[in-house]
PDB file of C-alpha atoms in Angstrom:
ATOM      1  CA  MET A 187     -50.075 -15.904  -1.311  1.00  0.00           C
ATOM      2  CA  PRO A 188     -49.691 -12.072  -0.918  1.00  0.00           C
ATOM      3  CA  PRO A 189     -48.692 -11.889   2.795  1.00  0.00           C
ATOM      4  CA  LEU A 190     -46.325 -14.926   2.094  1.00  0.00           C
ATOM      5  CA  ARG A 191     -44.832 -13.269  -0.893  1.00  0.00           C
ATOM      6  CA  LEU A 192     -44.372 -10.295   1.527  1.00  0.00           C
ATOM      7  CA  LYS A 193     -42.956 -12.012   4.130  1.00  0.00           C
ATOM      8  CA  ARG A 194     -40.576 -13.581   1.695  1.00  0.00           C
ATOM      9  CA  TYR A 195     -39.229 -10.589   0.179  1.00  0.00           C
ATOM     10  CA  LEU A 196     -38.766  -9.071   3.365  1.00  0.00           C
ATOM     11  CA  ILE A 197     -36.495 -11.890   4.638  1.00  0.00           C
ATOM     12  CA  THR A 198     -34.784 -11.925   0.932  1.00  0.00           C
ATOM     13  CA  GLY A 199     -34.016  -8.351   1.259  1.00  0.00           C
ATOM     14  CA  LEU A 200     -32.707  -8.350   5.197  1.00  0.00           C
ATOM     15  CA  LEU A 201     -30.202 -11.431   3.981  1.00  0.00           C
ATOM     16  CA  THR A 202     -29.064  -9.279   1.065  1.00  0.00           C
ATOM     17  CA  PHE A 203     -28.860  -6.234   3.090  1.00  0.00           C
ATOM     18  CA  MET A 204     -26.845  -7.871   6.350  1.00  0.00           C
ATOM     19  CA  PRO A 205     -23.602  -8.204   4.523  1.00  0.00           C
ATOM     20  CA  LEU A 206     -23.354  -4.709   3.629  1.00  0.00           C
ATOM     21  CA  TRP A 207     -24.234  -3.756   6.925  1.00  0.00           C
ATOM     22  CA  VAL A 208     -21.422  -5.953   8.481  1.00  0.00           C
ATOM     23  CA  THR A 209     -19.379  -4.549   5.986  1.00  0.00           C
ATOM     24  CA  TRP A 210     -19.982  -0.873   6.851  1.00  0.00           C
ATOM     25  CA  LEU A 211     -19.831  -1.483  10.412  1.00  0.00           C
ATOM     26  CA  VAL A 212     -16.364  -2.920  10.173  1.00  0.00           C
ATOM     27  CA  PHE A 213     -15.462  -0.493   7.360  1.00  0.00           C
ATOM     28  CA  LYS A 214     -17.046   2.499   9.549  1.00  0.00           C
ATOM     29  CA  PHE A 215     -14.769   1.241  12.791  1.00  0.00           C
ATOM     30  CA  ILE A 216     -11.411   1.518  11.181  1.00  0.00           C
ATOM     31  CA  VAL A 217     -11.632   4.563   9.211  1.00  0.00           C
ATOM     32  CA  GLY A 218     -13.231   6.217  12.400  1.00  0.00           C
ATOM     33  CA  PHE A 219     -10.267   4.679  14.166  1.00  0.00           C
ATOM     34  CA  LEU A 220      -7.910   6.123  11.903  1.00  0.00           C
ATOM     35  CA  ALA A 221      -9.426   9.718  11.993  1.00  0.00           C
ATOM     36  CA  ASP A 222      -9.695  10.008  15.590  1.00  0.00           C
ATOM     37  CA  LEU A 223      -5.705   9.248  15.579  1.00  0.00           C
ATOM     38  CA  GLY A 224      -5.101  12.243  13.328  1.00  0.00           C
ATOM     39  CA  ALA A 225      -8.099  14.548  14.760  1.00  0.00           C
ATOM     40  CA  PRO A 226      -5.828  16.260  17.516  1.00  0.00           C
ATOM     41  CA  LEU A 227      -3.175  16.964  14.925  1.00  0.00           C
ATOM     42  CA  VAL A 228      -5.520  18.756  12.466  1.00  0.00           C
ATOM     43  CA  ALA A 229      -7.221  20.609  15.408  1.00  0.00           C
ATOM     44  CA  GLY A 230      -3.918  22.036  16.924  1.00  0.00           C
ATOM     45  CA  PHE A 231      -2.912  23.169  12.924  1.00  0.00           C
ATOM     46  CA  VAL A 232      -6.629  24.786  12.357  1.00  0.00           C
ATOM     47  CA  GLY A 233      -6.003  26.475  15.836  1.00  0.00           C
ATOM     48  CA  ALA A 234      -2.768  27.589  14.906  1.00  0.00           C
ATOM     49  CA  LEU A 235      -3.808  28.341  11.409  1.00  0.00           C
ATOM     50  CA  GLY A 236      -6.421  30.700  13.045  1.00  0.00           C
ATOM     51  CA  TRP A 237      -4.037  33.069  14.300  1.00  0.00           C
ATOM     52  CA  VAL A 238      -2.762  33.950  10.942  1.00  0.00           C
ATOM     53  CA  SER A 239      -5.839  33.108   8.511  1.00  0.00           C
ATOM     54  CA  PRO A 240      -8.887  33.009  10.423  1.00  0.00           C
ATOM     55  CA  GLN A 241     -10.949  32.654   7.241  1.00  0.00           C
ATOM     56  CA  ALA A 242      -9.113  29.693   6.176  1.00  0.00           C
ATOM     57  CA  ALA A 243      -9.341  28.277   9.758  1.00  0.00           C
ATOM     58  CA  ASP A 244     -13.259  28.634   9.485  1.00  0.00           C
ATOM     59  CA  GLN A 245     -13.233  26.948   6.187  1.00  0.00           C
ATOM     60  CA  LEU A 246     -11.285  24.224   7.537  1.00  0.00           C
ATOM     61  CA  SER A 247     -13.164  23.875  10.894  1.00  0.00           C
ATOM     62  CA  HIS A 248     -16.154  21.790   9.130  1.00  0.00           C
ATOM     63  CA  GLY A 249     -17.151  18.228  10.703  1.00  0.00           C
ATOM     64  CA  TRP A 250     -16.151  16.646   7.219  1.00  0.00           C
ATOM     65  CA  ILE A 251     -13.101  18.476   6.191  1.00  0.00           C
ATOM     66  CA  THR A 252     -11.622  18.026   9.646  1.00  0.00           C
ATOM     67  CA  TYR A 253     -12.660  14.405   9.227  1.00  0.00           C
ATOM     68  CA  VAL A 254     -11.102  13.766   5.896  1.00  0.00           C
ATOM     69  CA  LEU A 255      -7.972  15.502   7.003  1.00  0.00           C
ATOM     70  CA  ALA A 256      -7.170  13.594   9.856  1.00  0.00           C
ATOM     71  CA  LEU A 257      -7.975  10.378   7.881  1.00  0.00           C
ATOM     72  CA  ALA A 258      -5.445  11.283   5.297  1.00  0.00           C
ATOM     73  CA  LEU A 259      -2.739  12.441   7.863  1.00  0.00           C
ATOM     74  CA  THR A 260      -2.816   9.226   9.460  1.00  0.00           C
ATOM     75  CA  LEU A 261      -2.949   7.100   6.132  1.00  0.00           C
ATOM     76  CA  ILE A 262       0.317   9.285   5.313  1.00  0.00           C
ATOM     77  CA  THR A 263       2.040   8.844   8.713  1.00  0.00           C
ATOM     78  CA  LEU A 264       1.374   5.447   8.689  1.00  0.00           C
ATOM     79  CA  TYR A 265       2.677   4.980   5.289  1.00  0.00           C
ATOM     80  CA  LEU A 266       5.640   7.089   6.245  1.00  0.00           C
ATOM     81  CA  LEU A 267       6.458   4.542   9.197  1.00  0.00           C
ATOM     82  CA  GLY A 268       6.116   1.790   7.027  1.00  0.00           C
ATOM     83  CA  PHE A 269       8.451   3.210   4.457  1.00  0.00           C
ATOM     84  CA  LEU A 270      11.014   3.994   7.291  1.00  0.00           C
ATOM     85  CA  ALA A 271      10.408   0.595   9.065  1.00  0.00           C
ATOM     86  CA  ASN A 272      12.060  -1.095   5.757  1.00  0.00           C
ATOM     87  CA  ARG A 273      15.223   0.947   5.742  1.00  0.00           C
ATOM     88  CA  MET A 274      18.080   0.605   8.146  1.00  0.00           C
ATOM     89  CA  ILE A 275      17.739   4.489   9.233  1.00  0.00           C
ATOM     90  CA  GLY A 276      14.436   3.745  10.458  1.00  0.00           C
ATOM     91  CA  GLN A 277      15.120   0.848  11.875  1.00  0.00           C
ATOM     92  CA  ARG A 278      17.611   2.497  13.780  1.00  0.00           C
ATOM     93  CA  LEU A 279      14.999   5.143  14.944  1.00  0.00           C
ATOM     94  CA  LEU A 280      12.322   2.661  15.990  1.00  0.00           C
ATOM     95  CA  HIS A 281      14.945   0.725  18.007  1.00  0.00           C
ATOM     96  CA  ALA A 282      16.204   4.204  19.744  1.00  0.00           C
ATOM     97  CA  PHE A 283      12.332   4.959  20.251  1.00  0.00           C
ATOM     98  CA  ASP A 284      11.697   1.261  21.570  1.00  0.00           C
ATOM     99  CA  SER A 285      14.487   1.833  24.208  1.00  0.00           C
ATOM    100  CA  ILE A 286      13.064   5.043  25.367  1.00  0.00           C
ATOM    101  CA  LEU A 287       9.629   3.375  26.091  1.00  0.00           C
ATOM    102  CA  GLN A 288      11.264   0.446  27.867  1.00  0.00           C
ATOM    103  CA  ARG A 289      12.404   2.933  30.456  1.00  0.00           C
ATOM    104  CA  ILE A 290       8.800   4.222  31.106  1.00  0.00           C
ATOM    105  CA  PRO A 291       7.222   1.375  33.350  1.00  0.00           C
ATOM    106  CA  LEU A 292       3.542   1.527  32.734  1.00  0.00           C
ATOM    107  CA  VAL A 293       3.630   2.516  28.999  1.00  0.00           C
ATOM    108  CA  GLN A 294       6.644  -0.292  28.704  1.00  0.00           C
ATOM    109  CA  THR A 295       4.063  -3.374  30.317  1.00  0.00           C
ATOM    110  CA  ILE A 296       0.992  -1.722  27.700  1.00  0.00           C
ATOM    111  CA  TYR A 297       3.508  -1.089  24.521  1.00  0.00           C
ATOM    112  CA  GLY A 298       5.804  -3.955  25.107  1.00  0.00           C
ATOM    113  CA  GLY A 299       3.059  -6.472  25.694  1.00  0.00           C
ATOM    114  CA  THR A 300       1.094  -5.248  22.510  1.00  0.00           C
ATOM    115  CA  LYS A 301       4.124  -5.492  20.047  1.00  0.00           C
ATOM    116  CA  LYS A 302       4.877  -8.780  21.446  1.00  0.00           C
ATOM    117  CA  LEU A 303       1.511  -9.753  20.302  1.00  0.00           C
ATOM    118  CA  MET A 304       1.663  -8.646  16.945  1.00  0.00           C
ATOM    119  CA  THR A 305       5.283  -9.828  16.417  1.00  0.00           C
ATOM    120  CA  VAL A 306       4.418 -13.288  17.638  1.00  0.00           C
ATOM    121  CA  LEU A 307       1.100 -13.509  15.450  1.00  0.00           C
ATOM    122  CA  GLN A 308       3.380 -13.533  12.171  1.00  0.00           C
ATOM    123  CA  ASN A 309       5.132 -16.256  13.227  1.00  0.00           C
ATOM    124  CA  LYS A 310       4.333 -19.716  14.179  1.00  0.00           C
ATOM    125  CA  PRO A 311       5.470 -20.936  17.969  1.00  0.00           C
ATOM    126  CA  SER A 312       7.266 -23.889  18.400  1.00  0.00           C
ATOM    127  CA  GLY A 313       5.280 -27.518  18.980  1.00  0.00           C
ATOM    128  CA  ALA A 314       1.664 -25.701  18.367  1.00  0.00           C
ATOM    129  CA  GLN A 315       0.098 -24.518  15.184  1.00  0.00           C
ATOM    130  CA  ARG A 316      -0.503 -20.796  15.169  1.00  0.00           C
ATOM    131  CA  VAL A 317      -4.510 -20.864  14.367  1.00  0.00           C
ATOM    132  CA  VAL A 318      -6.326 -23.767  16.527  1.00  0.00           C
ATOM    133  CA  LEU A 319      -9.951 -24.717  17.859  1.00  0.00           C
ATOM    134  CA  VAL A 320     -10.350 -24.491  21.251  1.00  0.00           C
ATOM    135  CA  ASP A 321     -13.545 -25.718  23.852  1.00  0.00           C
ATOM    136  CA  PHE A 322     -15.126 -22.609  24.692  1.00  0.00           C
ATOM    137  CA  PRO A 323     -16.832 -21.605  26.768  1.00  0.00           C
ATOM    138  CA  ARG A 324     -17.417 -25.104  27.680  1.00  0.00           C
ATOM    139  CA  LYS A 325     -16.560 -28.405  26.556  1.00  0.00           C
ATOM    140  CA  GLY A 326     -18.084 -29.247  23.399  1.00  0.00           C
ATOM    141  CA  MET A 327     -18.500 -25.554  21.623  1.00  0.00           C
ATOM    142  CA  LYS A 328     -15.548 -24.869  19.569  1.00  0.00           C
ATOM    143  CA  VAL A 329     -13.987 -21.505  18.930  1.00  0.00           C
ATOM    144  CA  VAL A 330     -11.415 -19.937  16.876  1.00  0.00           C
ATOM    145  CA  GLY A 331      -7.781 -18.990  19.002  1.00  0.00           C
ATOM    146  CA  PHE A 332      -4.723 -17.686  18.013  1.00  0.00           C
ATOM    147  CA  VAL A 333      -1.838 -19.252  20.198  1.00  0.00           C
ATOM    148  CA  THR A 334       0.571 -16.555  21.310  1.00  0.00           C
ATOM    149  CA  ARG A 335       2.888 -18.831  23.269  1.00  0.00           C
ATOM    150  CA  VAL A 336       3.766 -22.588  24.421  1.00  0.00           C
ATOM    151  CA  MET A 337       4.958 -23.009  28.119  1.00  0.00           C
ATOM    152  CA  LYS A 338       5.686 -25.809  30.024  1.00  0.00           C
ATOM    153  CA  GLU A 339       3.756 -26.370  33.351  1.00  0.00           C
ATOM    154  CA  GLU A 340       6.362 -26.720  36.640  1.00  0.00           C
ATOM    155  CA  GLY A 341       6.020 -30.252  38.348  1.00  0.00           C
ATOM    156  CA  THR A 342       4.357 -31.909  35.456  1.00  0.00           C
ATOM    157  CA  GLN A 343       6.367 -30.592  32.392  1.00  0.00           C
ATOM    158  CA  ARG A 344       2.937 -30.539  30.817  1.00  0.00           C
ATOM    159  CA  GLU A 345       2.718 -27.994  27.448  1.00  0.00           C
ATOM    160  CA  MET A 346       0.363 -25.304  28.076  1.00  0.00           C
ATOM    161  CA  ALA A 347      -0.707 -23.079  25.343  1.00  0.00           C
ATOM    162  CA  ALA A 348      -1.423 -19.044  25.960  1.00  0.00           C
ATOM    163  CA  VAL A 349      -4.666 -18.821  23.486  1.00  0.00           C
ATOM    164  CA  TYR A 350      -6.317 -15.609  22.498  1.00  0.00           C
ATOM    165  CA  ILE A 351      -9.985 -15.639  21.831  1.00  0.00           C
ATOM    166  CA  PRO A 352     -10.906 -12.763  19.464  1.00  0.00           C
ATOM    167  CA  THR A 353     -14.678 -12.150  19.505  1.00  0.00           C
ATOM    168  CA  THR A 354     -17.137 -11.577  16.652  1.00  0.00           C
ATOM    169  CA  PRO A 355     -17.176  -9.365  14.254  1.00  0.00           C
ATOM    170  CA  ASN A 356     -14.776  -7.000  16.079  1.00  0.00           C
ATOM    171  CA  PRO A 357     -11.363  -9.168  16.578  1.00  0.00           C
ATOM    172  CA  THR A 358      -9.846  -6.292  18.524  1.00  0.00           C
ATOM    173  CA  GLY A 359     -11.384  -7.805  21.775  1.00  0.00           C
ATOM    174  CA  GLY A 360     -11.420 -11.051  23.236  1.00  0.00           C
ATOM    175  CA  TYR A 361     -10.220 -13.499  25.698  1.00  0.00           C
ATOM    176  CA  LEU A 362      -7.243 -15.051  27.001  1.00  0.00           C
ATOM    177  CA  GLU A 363      -7.083 -18.713  27.701  1.00  0.00           C
ATOM    178  CA  VAL A 364      -4.146 -20.788  29.273  1.00  0.00           C
ATOM    179  CA  VAL A 365      -5.075 -24.763  27.821  1.00  0.00           C
ATOM    180  CA  PRO A 366      -3.223 -27.884  27.964  1.00  0.00           C
ATOM    181  CA  LEU A 367      -1.269 -28.272  24.057  1.00  0.00           C
ATOM    182  CA  GLU A 368      -2.975 -31.646  23.637  1.00  0.00           C
ATOM    183  CA  GLU A 369      -6.641 -30.372  24.393  1.00  0.00           C
ATOM    184  CA  LEU A 370      -6.156 -27.654  21.338  1.00  0.00           C
ATOM    185  CA  THR A 371      -7.348 -28.858  17.890  1.00  0.00           C
ATOM    186  CA  PRO A 372      -4.688 -27.871  15.180  1.00  0.00           C
ATOM    187  CA  THR A 373      -5.865 -26.203  12.171  1.00  0.00           C
ATOM    188  CA  ASP A 374      -4.016 -25.491   8.843  1.00  0.00           C
ATOM    189  CA  TRP A 375      -5.653 -22.220   8.292  1.00  0.00           C
ATOM    190  CA  THR A 376      -3.787 -18.995   7.757  1.00  0.00           C
ATOM    191  CA  MET A 377      -4.121 -15.632   9.573  1.00  0.00           C
ATOM    192  CA  ASP A 378      -6.475 -14.359   6.610  1.00  0.00           C
ATOM    193  CA  GLN A 379      -8.609 -17.370   6.484  1.00  0.00           C
ATOM    194  CA  ALA A 380      -8.886 -17.095  10.272  1.00  0.00           C
ATOM    195  CA  MET A 381      -9.807 -13.770  10.498  1.00  0.00           C
ATOM    196  CA  ALA A 382     -12.245 -13.741   7.769  1.00  0.00           C
ATOM    197  CA  PHE A 383     -13.990 -16.696   9.415  1.00  0.00           C
ATOM    198  CA  ILE A 384     -14.422 -14.500  12.228  1.00  0.00           C
ATOM    199  CA  ILE A 385     -15.232 -11.182  10.780  1.00  0.00           C
ATOM    200  CA  SER A 386     -18.011 -12.621   8.592  1.00  0.00           C
ATOM    201  CA  GLY A 387     -19.328 -14.450  11.774  1.00  0.00           C
ATOM    202  CA  GLY A 388     -18.550 -17.962  10.463  1.00  0.00           C
ATOM    203  CA  ALA A 389     -19.870 -17.520   6.874  1.00  0.00           C
ATOM    204  CA  VAL A 390     -16.249 -17.394   5.060  1.00  0.00           C
ATOM    205  CA  ALA A 391     -14.973 -20.766   6.068  1.00  0.00           C
ATOM    206  CA  PRO A 392     -14.074 -23.851   4.596  1.00  0.00           C
ATOM    207  CA  ASP A 393     -16.102 -26.726   3.884  1.00  0.00           C
ATOM    208  CA  THR A 394     -14.660 -29.077   6.515  1.00  0.00           C
ATOM    209  CA  LEU A 395     -13.219 -28.626  10.144  1.00  0.00           C
ATOM    210  CA  PRO A 396     -10.242 -30.761  11.512  1.00  0.00           C
ATOM    211  CA  ALA A 397     -11.307 -33.535  13.889  1.00  0.00           C
ATOM    212  CA  ALA A 398     -10.647 -32.666  17.833  1.00  0.00           C
ATOM    213  CA  PRO A 399      -7.906 -34.653  19.146  1.00  0.00           C
ATOM    214  CA  VAL A 400      -9.167 -38.255  20.897  1.00  0.00           C
ATOM    215  CA  ALA A 401      -8.748 -37.972  24.550  1.00  0.00           C
ATOM    216  CA  LEU A 402      -6.556 -41.184  26.255  1.00  0.00           C
ATOM    217  CA  PRO A 403      -8.588 -43.525  28.236  1.00  0.00           C
ATOM    218  CA  THR A 404      -8.052 -42.930  31.960  1.00  0.00           C
ATOM    219  CA  GLU A 405      -6.012 -45.907  33.368  1.00  0.00           C
ATOM    220  CA  SER A 406      -7.753 -47.812  36.109  1.00  0.00           C
ATOM    221  CA  HIS A 407      -5.372 -48.760  39.089  1.00  0.00           C
ATOM    222  CA  PRO A 408      -6.443 -51.854  41.172  1.00  0.00           C
TER     223      PRO A 408
END
């Protein structure tokens, strides 16, 4: 009994710890990413402050203080950016900024493609649901994907969907597949529900899944 009880308690403790660990990893990734964005500005400010007040610069140069300042600076900047984006003058400034980036070849490709992805994920494309299930990496295995665009195949005029397949638990990386529209399994999930399903490793999910589309039988020719 003692060994079985010890094993049971260890497994229970592990299952209790896992959600906290995954939450910490995701939280650490997001907070670290935001802090890294503001770190160069904070480093430049501390360097400039060292010419005026070396003592104050030494106090601010501690690792955790720089980290907190960088995180706070990024959050304030994002808030102000969102505030301006909802105002007419802010929209004009962003439009002018976009026009400048559109003239830089390599930057235009990366910035323009990323911005279009963020835009299309907020709207449902014509002819398809946004959140779908798709066979990956082989037939019979389903993954959650986001339809980003619907196109037509030359000659056959068959509708093809560009599907972004995010990874778990970090959805910022993934794969891109072009799949015939009729092979996708549409869902009624919202973006929030799909992201919760992906980040949680499937733990946060509905009780039922939509049925896969029934393949039409192939006609036999004499």
